[in-house]
Short mmCIF file of C-alpha atoms and ligand atoms in Angstrom, two decimals:
data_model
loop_
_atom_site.label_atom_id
_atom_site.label_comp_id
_atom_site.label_asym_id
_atom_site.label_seq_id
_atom_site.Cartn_x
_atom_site.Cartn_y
_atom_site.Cartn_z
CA UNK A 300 68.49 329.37 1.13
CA UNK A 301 70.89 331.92 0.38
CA UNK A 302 70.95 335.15 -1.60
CA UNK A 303 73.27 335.61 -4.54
CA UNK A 304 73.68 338.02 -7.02
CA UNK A 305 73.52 336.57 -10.36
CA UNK A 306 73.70 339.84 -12.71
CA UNK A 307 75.23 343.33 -12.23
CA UNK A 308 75.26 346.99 -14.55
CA UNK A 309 75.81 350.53 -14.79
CA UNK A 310 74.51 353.40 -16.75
CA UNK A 311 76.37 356.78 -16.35
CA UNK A 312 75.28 359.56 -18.57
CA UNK A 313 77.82 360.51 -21.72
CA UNK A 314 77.81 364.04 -20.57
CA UNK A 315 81.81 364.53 -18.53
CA UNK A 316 82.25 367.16 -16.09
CA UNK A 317 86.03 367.55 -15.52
CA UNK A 318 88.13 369.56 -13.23
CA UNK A 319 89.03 372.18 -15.80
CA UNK A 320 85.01 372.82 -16.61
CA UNK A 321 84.63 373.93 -12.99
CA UNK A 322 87.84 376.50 -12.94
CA UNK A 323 85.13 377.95 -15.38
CA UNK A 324 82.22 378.17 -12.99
CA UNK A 325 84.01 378.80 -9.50
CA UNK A 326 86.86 379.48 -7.61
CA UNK A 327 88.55 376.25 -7.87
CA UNK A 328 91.69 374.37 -9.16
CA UNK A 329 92.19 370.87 -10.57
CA UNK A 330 95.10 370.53 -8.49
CA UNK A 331 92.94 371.43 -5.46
CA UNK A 332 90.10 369.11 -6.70
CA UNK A 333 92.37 365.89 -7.05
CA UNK A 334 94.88 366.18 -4.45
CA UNK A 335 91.51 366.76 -1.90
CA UNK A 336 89.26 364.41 -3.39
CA UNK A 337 91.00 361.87 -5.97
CA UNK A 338 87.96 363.52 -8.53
CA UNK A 339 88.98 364.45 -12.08
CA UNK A 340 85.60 364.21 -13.75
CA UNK A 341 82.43 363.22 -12.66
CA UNK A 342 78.65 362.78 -15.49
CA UNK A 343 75.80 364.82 -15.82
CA UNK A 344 72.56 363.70 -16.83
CA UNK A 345 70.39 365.65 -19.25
CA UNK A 346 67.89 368.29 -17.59
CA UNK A 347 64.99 366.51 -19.11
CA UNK A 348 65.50 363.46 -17.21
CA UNK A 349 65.49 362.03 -14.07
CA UNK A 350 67.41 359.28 -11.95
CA UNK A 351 64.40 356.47 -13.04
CA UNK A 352 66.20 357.03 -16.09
CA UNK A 353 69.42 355.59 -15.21
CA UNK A 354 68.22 353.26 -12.86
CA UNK A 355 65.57 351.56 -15.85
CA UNK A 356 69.05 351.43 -18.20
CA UNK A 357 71.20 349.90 -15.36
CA UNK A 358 68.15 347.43 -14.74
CA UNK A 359 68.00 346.83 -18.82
CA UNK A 360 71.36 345.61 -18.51
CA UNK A 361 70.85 343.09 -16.18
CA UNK A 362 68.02 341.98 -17.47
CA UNK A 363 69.96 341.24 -21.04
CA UNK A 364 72.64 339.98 -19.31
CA UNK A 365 70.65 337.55 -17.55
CA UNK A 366 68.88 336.60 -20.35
CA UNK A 367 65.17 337.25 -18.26
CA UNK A 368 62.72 339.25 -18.67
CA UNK A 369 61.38 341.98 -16.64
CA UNK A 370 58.48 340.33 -16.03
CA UNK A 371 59.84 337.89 -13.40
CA UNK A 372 60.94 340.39 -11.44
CA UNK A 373 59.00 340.22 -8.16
CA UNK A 374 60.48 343.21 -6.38
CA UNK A 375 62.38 345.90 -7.64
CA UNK A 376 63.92 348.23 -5.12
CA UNK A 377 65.59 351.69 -6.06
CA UNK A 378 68.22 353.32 -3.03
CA UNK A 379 67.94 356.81 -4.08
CA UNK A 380 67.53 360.14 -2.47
CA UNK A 381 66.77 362.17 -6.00
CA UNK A 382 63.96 360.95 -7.04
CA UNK A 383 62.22 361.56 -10.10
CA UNK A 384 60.10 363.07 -8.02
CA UNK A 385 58.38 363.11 -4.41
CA UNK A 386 55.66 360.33 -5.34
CA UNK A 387 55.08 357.73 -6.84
CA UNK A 388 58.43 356.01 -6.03
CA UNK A 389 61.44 355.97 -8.89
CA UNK A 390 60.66 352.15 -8.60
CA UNK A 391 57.14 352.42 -10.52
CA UNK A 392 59.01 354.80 -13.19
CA UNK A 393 61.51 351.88 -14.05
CA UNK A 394 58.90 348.94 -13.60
CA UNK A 395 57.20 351.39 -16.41
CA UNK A 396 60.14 351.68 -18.02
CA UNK A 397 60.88 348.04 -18.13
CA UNK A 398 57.54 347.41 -19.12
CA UNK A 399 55.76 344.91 -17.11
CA UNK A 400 53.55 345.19 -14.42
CA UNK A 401 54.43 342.29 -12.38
CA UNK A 402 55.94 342.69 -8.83
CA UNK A 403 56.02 345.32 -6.21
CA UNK A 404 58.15 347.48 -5.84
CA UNK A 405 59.39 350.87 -3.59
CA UNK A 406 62.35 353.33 -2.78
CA UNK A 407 64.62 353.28 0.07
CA UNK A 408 66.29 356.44 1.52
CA UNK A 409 69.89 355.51 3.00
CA UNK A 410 71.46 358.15 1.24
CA UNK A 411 74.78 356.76 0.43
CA UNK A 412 74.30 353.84 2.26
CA UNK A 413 71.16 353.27 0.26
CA UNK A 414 72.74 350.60 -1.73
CA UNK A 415 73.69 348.58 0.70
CA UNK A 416 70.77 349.30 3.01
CA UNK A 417 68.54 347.23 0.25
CA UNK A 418 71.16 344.40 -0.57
CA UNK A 419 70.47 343.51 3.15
CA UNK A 420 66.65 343.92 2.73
CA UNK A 421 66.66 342.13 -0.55
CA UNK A 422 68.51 339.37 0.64
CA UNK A 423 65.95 338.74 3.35
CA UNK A 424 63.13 338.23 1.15
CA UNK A 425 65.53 335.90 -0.48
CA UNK A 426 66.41 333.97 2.17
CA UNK A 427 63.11 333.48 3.39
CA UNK A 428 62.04 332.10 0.18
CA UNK A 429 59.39 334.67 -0.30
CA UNK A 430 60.87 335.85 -3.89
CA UNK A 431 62.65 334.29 -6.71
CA UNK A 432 64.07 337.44 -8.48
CA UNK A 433 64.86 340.72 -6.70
CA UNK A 434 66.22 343.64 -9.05
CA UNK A 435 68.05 346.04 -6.45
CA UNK A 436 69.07 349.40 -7.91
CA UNK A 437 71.26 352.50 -6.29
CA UNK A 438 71.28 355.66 -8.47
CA UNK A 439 71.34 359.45 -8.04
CA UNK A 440 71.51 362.42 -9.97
CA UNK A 441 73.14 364.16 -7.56
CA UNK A 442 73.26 366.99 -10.34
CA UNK A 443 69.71 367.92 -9.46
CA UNK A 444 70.42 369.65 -5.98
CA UNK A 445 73.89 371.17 -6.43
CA UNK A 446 74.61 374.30 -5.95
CA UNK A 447 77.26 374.58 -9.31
CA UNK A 448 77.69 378.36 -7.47
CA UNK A 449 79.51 376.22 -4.20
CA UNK A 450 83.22 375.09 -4.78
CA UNK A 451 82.50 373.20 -1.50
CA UNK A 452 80.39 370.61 -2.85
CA UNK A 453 79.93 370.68 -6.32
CA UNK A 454 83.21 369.31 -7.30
CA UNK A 455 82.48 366.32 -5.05
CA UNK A 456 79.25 364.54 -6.63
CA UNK A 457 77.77 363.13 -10.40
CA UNK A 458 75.21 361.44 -11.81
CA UNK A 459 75.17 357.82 -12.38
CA UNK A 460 73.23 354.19 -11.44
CA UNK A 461 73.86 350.31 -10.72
CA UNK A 462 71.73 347.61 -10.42
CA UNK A 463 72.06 343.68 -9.41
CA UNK A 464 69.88 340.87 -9.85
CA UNK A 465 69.65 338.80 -6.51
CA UNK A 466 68.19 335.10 -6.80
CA UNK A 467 68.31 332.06 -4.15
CA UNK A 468 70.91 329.49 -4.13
CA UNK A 469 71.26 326.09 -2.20
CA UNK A 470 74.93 326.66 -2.27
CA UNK A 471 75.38 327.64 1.02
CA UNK A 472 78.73 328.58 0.52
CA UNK A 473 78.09 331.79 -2.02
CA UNK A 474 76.08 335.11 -1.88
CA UNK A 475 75.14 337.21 1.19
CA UNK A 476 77.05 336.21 4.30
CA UNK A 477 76.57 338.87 6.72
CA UNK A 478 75.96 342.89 7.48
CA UNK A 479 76.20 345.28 9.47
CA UNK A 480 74.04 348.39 9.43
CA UNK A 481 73.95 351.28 11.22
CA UNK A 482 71.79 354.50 12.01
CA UNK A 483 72.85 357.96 13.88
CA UNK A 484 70.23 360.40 13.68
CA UNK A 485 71.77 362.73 15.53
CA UNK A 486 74.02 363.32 12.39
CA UNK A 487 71.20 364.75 10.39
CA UNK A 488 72.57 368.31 10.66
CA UNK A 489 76.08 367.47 8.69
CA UNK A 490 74.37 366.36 5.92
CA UNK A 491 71.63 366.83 3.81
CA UNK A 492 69.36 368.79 1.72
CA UNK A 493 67.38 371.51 3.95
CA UNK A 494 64.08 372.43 2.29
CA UNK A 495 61.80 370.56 -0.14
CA UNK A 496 60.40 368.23 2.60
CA UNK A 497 57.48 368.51 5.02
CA UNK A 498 59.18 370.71 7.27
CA UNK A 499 60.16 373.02 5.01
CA UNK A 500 58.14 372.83 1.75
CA UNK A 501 59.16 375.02 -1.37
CA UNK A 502 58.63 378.47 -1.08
CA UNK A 503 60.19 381.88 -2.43
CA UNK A 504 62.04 382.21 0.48
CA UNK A 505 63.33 378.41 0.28
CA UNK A 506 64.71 378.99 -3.48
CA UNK A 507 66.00 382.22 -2.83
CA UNK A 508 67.87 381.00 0.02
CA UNK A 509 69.38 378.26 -1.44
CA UNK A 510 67.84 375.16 0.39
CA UNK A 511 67.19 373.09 -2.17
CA UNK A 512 70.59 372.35 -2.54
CA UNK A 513 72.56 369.79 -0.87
CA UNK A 514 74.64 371.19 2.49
CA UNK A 515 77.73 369.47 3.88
CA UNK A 516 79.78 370.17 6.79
CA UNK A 517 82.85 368.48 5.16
CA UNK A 518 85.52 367.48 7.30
CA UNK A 519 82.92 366.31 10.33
CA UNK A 520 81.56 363.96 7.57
CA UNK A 521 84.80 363.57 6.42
CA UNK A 522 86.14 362.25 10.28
CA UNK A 523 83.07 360.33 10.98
CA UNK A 524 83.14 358.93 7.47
CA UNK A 525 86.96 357.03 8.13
CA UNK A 526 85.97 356.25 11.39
CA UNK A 527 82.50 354.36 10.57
CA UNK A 528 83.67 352.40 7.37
CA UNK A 529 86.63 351.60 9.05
CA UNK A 530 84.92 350.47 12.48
CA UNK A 531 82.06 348.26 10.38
CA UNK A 532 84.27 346.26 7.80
CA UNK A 533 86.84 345.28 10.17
CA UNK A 534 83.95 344.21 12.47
CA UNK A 535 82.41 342.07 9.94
CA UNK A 536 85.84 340.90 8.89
CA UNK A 537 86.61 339.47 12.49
CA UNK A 538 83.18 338.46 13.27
CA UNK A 539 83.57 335.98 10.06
CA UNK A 540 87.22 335.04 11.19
CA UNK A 541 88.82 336.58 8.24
CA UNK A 542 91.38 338.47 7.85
CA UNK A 543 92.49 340.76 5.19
CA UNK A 544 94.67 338.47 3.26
CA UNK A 545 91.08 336.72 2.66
CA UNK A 546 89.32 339.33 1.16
CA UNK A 547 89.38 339.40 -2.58
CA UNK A 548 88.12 342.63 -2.97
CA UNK A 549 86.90 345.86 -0.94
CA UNK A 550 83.94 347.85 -2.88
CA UNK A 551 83.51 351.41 -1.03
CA UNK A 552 81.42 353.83 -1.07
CA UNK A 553 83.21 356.77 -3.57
CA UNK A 554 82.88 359.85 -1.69
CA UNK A 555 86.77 360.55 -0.94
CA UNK A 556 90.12 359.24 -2.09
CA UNK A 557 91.53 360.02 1.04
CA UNK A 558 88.39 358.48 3.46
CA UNK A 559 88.93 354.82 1.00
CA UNK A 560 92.50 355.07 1.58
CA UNK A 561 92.45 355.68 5.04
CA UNK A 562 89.47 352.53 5.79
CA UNK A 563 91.98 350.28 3.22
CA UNK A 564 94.81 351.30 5.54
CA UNK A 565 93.24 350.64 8.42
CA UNK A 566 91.74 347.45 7.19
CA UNK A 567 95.34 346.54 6.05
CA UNK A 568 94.53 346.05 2.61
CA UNK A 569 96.50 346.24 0.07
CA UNK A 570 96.14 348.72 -3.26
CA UNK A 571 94.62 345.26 -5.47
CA UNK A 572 92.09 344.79 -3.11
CA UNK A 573 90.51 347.76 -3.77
CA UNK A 574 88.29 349.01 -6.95
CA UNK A 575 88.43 353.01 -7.27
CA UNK A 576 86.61 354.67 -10.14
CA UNK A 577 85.83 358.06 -8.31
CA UNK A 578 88.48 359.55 -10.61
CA UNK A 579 85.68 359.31 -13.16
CA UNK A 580 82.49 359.80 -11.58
CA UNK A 581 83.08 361.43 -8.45
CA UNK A 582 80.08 360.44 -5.58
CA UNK A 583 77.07 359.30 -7.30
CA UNK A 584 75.89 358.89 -3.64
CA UNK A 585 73.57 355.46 -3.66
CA UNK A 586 74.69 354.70 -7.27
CA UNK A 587 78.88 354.25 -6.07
CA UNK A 588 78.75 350.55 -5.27
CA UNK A 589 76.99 349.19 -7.98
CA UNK A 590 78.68 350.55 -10.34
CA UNK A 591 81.75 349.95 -8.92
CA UNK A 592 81.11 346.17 -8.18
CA UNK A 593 79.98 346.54 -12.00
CA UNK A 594 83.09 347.77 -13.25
CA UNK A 595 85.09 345.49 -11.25
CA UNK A 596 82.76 342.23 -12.90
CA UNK A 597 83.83 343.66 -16.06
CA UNK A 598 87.72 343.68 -15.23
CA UNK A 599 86.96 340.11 -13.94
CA UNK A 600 88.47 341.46 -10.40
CA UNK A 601 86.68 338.90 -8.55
CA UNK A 602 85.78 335.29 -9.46
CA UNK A 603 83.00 332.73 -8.06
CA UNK A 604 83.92 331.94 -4.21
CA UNK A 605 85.39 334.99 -3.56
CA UNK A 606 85.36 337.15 -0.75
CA UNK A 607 83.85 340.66 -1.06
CA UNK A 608 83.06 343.16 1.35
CA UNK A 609 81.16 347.01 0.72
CA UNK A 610 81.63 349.90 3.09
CA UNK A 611 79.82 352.88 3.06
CA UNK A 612 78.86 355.91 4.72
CA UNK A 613 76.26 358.84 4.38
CA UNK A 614 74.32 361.55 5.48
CA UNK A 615 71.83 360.29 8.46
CA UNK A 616 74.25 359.42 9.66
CA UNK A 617 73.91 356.24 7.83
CA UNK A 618 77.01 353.44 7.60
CA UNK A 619 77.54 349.80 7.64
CA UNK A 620 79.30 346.99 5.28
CA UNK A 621 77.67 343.79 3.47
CA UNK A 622 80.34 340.84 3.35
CA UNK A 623 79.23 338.11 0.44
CA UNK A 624 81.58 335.13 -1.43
CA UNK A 625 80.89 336.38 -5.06
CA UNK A 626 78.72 333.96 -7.18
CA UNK A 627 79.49 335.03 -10.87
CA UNK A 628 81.91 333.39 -12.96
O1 UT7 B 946 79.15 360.61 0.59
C1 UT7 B 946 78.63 361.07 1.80
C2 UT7 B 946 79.66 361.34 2.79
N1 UT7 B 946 80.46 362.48 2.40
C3 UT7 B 946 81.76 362.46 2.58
O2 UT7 B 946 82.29 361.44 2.98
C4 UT7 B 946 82.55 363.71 2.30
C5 UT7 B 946 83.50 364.00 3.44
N2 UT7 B 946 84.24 365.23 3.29
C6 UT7 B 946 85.18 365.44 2.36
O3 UT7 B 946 85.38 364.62 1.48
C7 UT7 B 946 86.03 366.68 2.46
O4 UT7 B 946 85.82 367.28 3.71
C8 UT7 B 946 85.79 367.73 1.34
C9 UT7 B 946 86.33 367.19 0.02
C10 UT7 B 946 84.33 368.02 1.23
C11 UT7 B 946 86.55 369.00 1.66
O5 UT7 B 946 87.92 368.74 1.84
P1 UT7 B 946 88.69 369.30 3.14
O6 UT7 B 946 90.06 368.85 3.01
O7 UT7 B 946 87.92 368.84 4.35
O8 UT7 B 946 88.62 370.84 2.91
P2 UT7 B 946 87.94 371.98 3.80
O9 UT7 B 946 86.47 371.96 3.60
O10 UT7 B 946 88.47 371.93 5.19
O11 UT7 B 946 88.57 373.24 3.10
C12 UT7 B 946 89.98 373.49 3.12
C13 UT7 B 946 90.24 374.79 2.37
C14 UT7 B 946 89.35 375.94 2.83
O12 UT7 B 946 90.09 377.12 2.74
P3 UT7 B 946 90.70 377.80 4.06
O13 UT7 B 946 89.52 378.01 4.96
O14 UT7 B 946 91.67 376.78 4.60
O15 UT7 B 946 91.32 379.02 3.55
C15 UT7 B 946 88.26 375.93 1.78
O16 UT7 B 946 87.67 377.19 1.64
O17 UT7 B 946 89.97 374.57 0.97
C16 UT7 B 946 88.99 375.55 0.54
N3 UT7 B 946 88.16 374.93 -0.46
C17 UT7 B 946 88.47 374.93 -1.76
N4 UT7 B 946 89.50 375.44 -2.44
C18 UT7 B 946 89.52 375.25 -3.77
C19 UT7 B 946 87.00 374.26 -0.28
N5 UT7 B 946 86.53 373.83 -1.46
C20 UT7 B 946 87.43 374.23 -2.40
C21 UT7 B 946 87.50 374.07 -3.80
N6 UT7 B 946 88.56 374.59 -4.43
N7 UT7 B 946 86.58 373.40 -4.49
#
């Protein structure tokens, strides 16, 4: 039995950040922001609501687009590291949301390699022919712990969600092939969000000092970030025998136009196999590869048999790349 995906969608909020909006709000250029990053706007969700919010929408259009309903879902998995809140998981908010009660369902924490971090756990309860119907989300609204007082990072991230539906096949040809995952805790320190957690829960001194916002130590993330995309889709690449004439299309993780540019390079892709939107939304963090391999569904990018591989990399260190022979028409 094999896992394919059979329906894919986005929600981003209306709301557009651009460039220019943040000369307003800190020291900071457009020129600066685009040559560094590739970013020229990125979307903010409302203050009165949460990332369940975009995840439930994303989900909604799957669902349509599947023609199902949300009650034959029997898992429904969100990657996410806002959630709505600490508990209950963003996953009960959007089984709410979708009204039905049917399933199970929890979060996953991979940061921005959340997405793919739950394709490869969805597609084992597929394979196994435990579950018929597996909704997978990634969103974040990576809005809710920037610092918009940091020209370091808040230029770099938005607010946005994907989802995909994954169901078995006896086509052994199509749907999850292989992946690679990886975990480097010793990372931890480059990345992340300081207080707010059992370690450090809130407290005056935790707001004041400004550790509920996310920290990055750029351009080590930045290095490892080339290095580990790079390193994990070539190796799934070879380990399949393929080589980069095969692959249809390369979905990364949109965290830097220079880091995707750099992994195609290495990868020895050319500028058609790759789908870059992070002129639009920036780094929506667990959200960037669903909505990208949403986006590139709707410019029919990819057809049924063919090769696609996702990359990512995030704070953890997290990485690792999903190869599967696309299933959609
Ligand atoms: O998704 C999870 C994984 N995350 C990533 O993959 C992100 C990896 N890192 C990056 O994408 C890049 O490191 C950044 C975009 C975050 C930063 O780019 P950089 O080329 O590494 O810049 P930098 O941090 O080394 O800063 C270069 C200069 C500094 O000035 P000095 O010290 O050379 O005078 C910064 O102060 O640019 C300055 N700078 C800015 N200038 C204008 C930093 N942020 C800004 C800004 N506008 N927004």
């Amino acid at each position: 039995m094999r896992a394919i995906i059979t329906g894919v969608g986005h929600y981003v909020p209306d709301r557009k950040l651009t460039n220019k909006d943040l000369e307003q709000m800190v020291d900071t250029s457009d020129e600066w922001i685009t040559t560094r990053t590739g970013i020229k706007e990125r979307r903010i969700l409302d203050n009165d609501k949460g990332t369940s919010y975009m995840a439930a929408k994303a989900a909604k259009t799957v669902l349509e687009q599947r023609n199902i309903s949300a009650d034959e879902l029997d898992l429904i998995i969100v990657a996410t590291i806002t959630p709505d809140m600490p508990f209950p998981a963003t996953a009960a908010l959007v089984q709410k949301e979708l009204n039905t009660t049917k399933g199970w369902g929890f979060d996953l924490n991979g940061a921005c390699t959340g997405f793919v971090y739950a394709l490869a756990t969805a597609s084992q309860f597929i394979e196994t022919g435990k579950h018929d119907k597996i909704m997978v989300i990634g969103g974040d609204k990576m809005s809710s712990i920037i610092d918009y007082g940091d020209r370091n990072t808040c230029p770099i991230f938005g607010d946005g969600a994907g989802a995909v539906l994954l169901e078995p096949s006896n086509d052994n040809d199509l749907g999850v092939e292989d992946f690679i995952l990886h975990l480097d805790g010793s990372g931890y320190k480059y990345l992340g969000m300081p207080a707010g957690g059992s370690l450090l829960p809130a407290s005056y001194e935790t707001v004041k000092e400004k550790k509920h916002f996310l920290y990055q130590e750029g351009k080590t993330v930045f290095k490892y970030a080339v290095n580990g995309m790079a390193d994990v889709a070539t190796k799934i690449m070879k380990k399949n025998g393929l080589n980069a004439k095969d692959i249809k299309l390369l979905i990364p993780h949109q965290a830097n136009l220079r880091i995707i540019d750099a992994v195609a390079n290495k990868m020895k892709l050319n500028k058609e196999q790759v789908i870059i939107n992070i002129d639009k939304f920036g780094n929506t963090t667990a959200g960037t590869i669903p909505i990208a391999m949403s986006e590139a569904y709707e410019k029919k990018m990819m057809q049924k048999g063919d090769w696609v591989i996702l990359s990512t990399f995030g704070a953890g260190f997290t990485w690792g790349s999903l190869l599967l022979k696309w299933a959609m028409d």
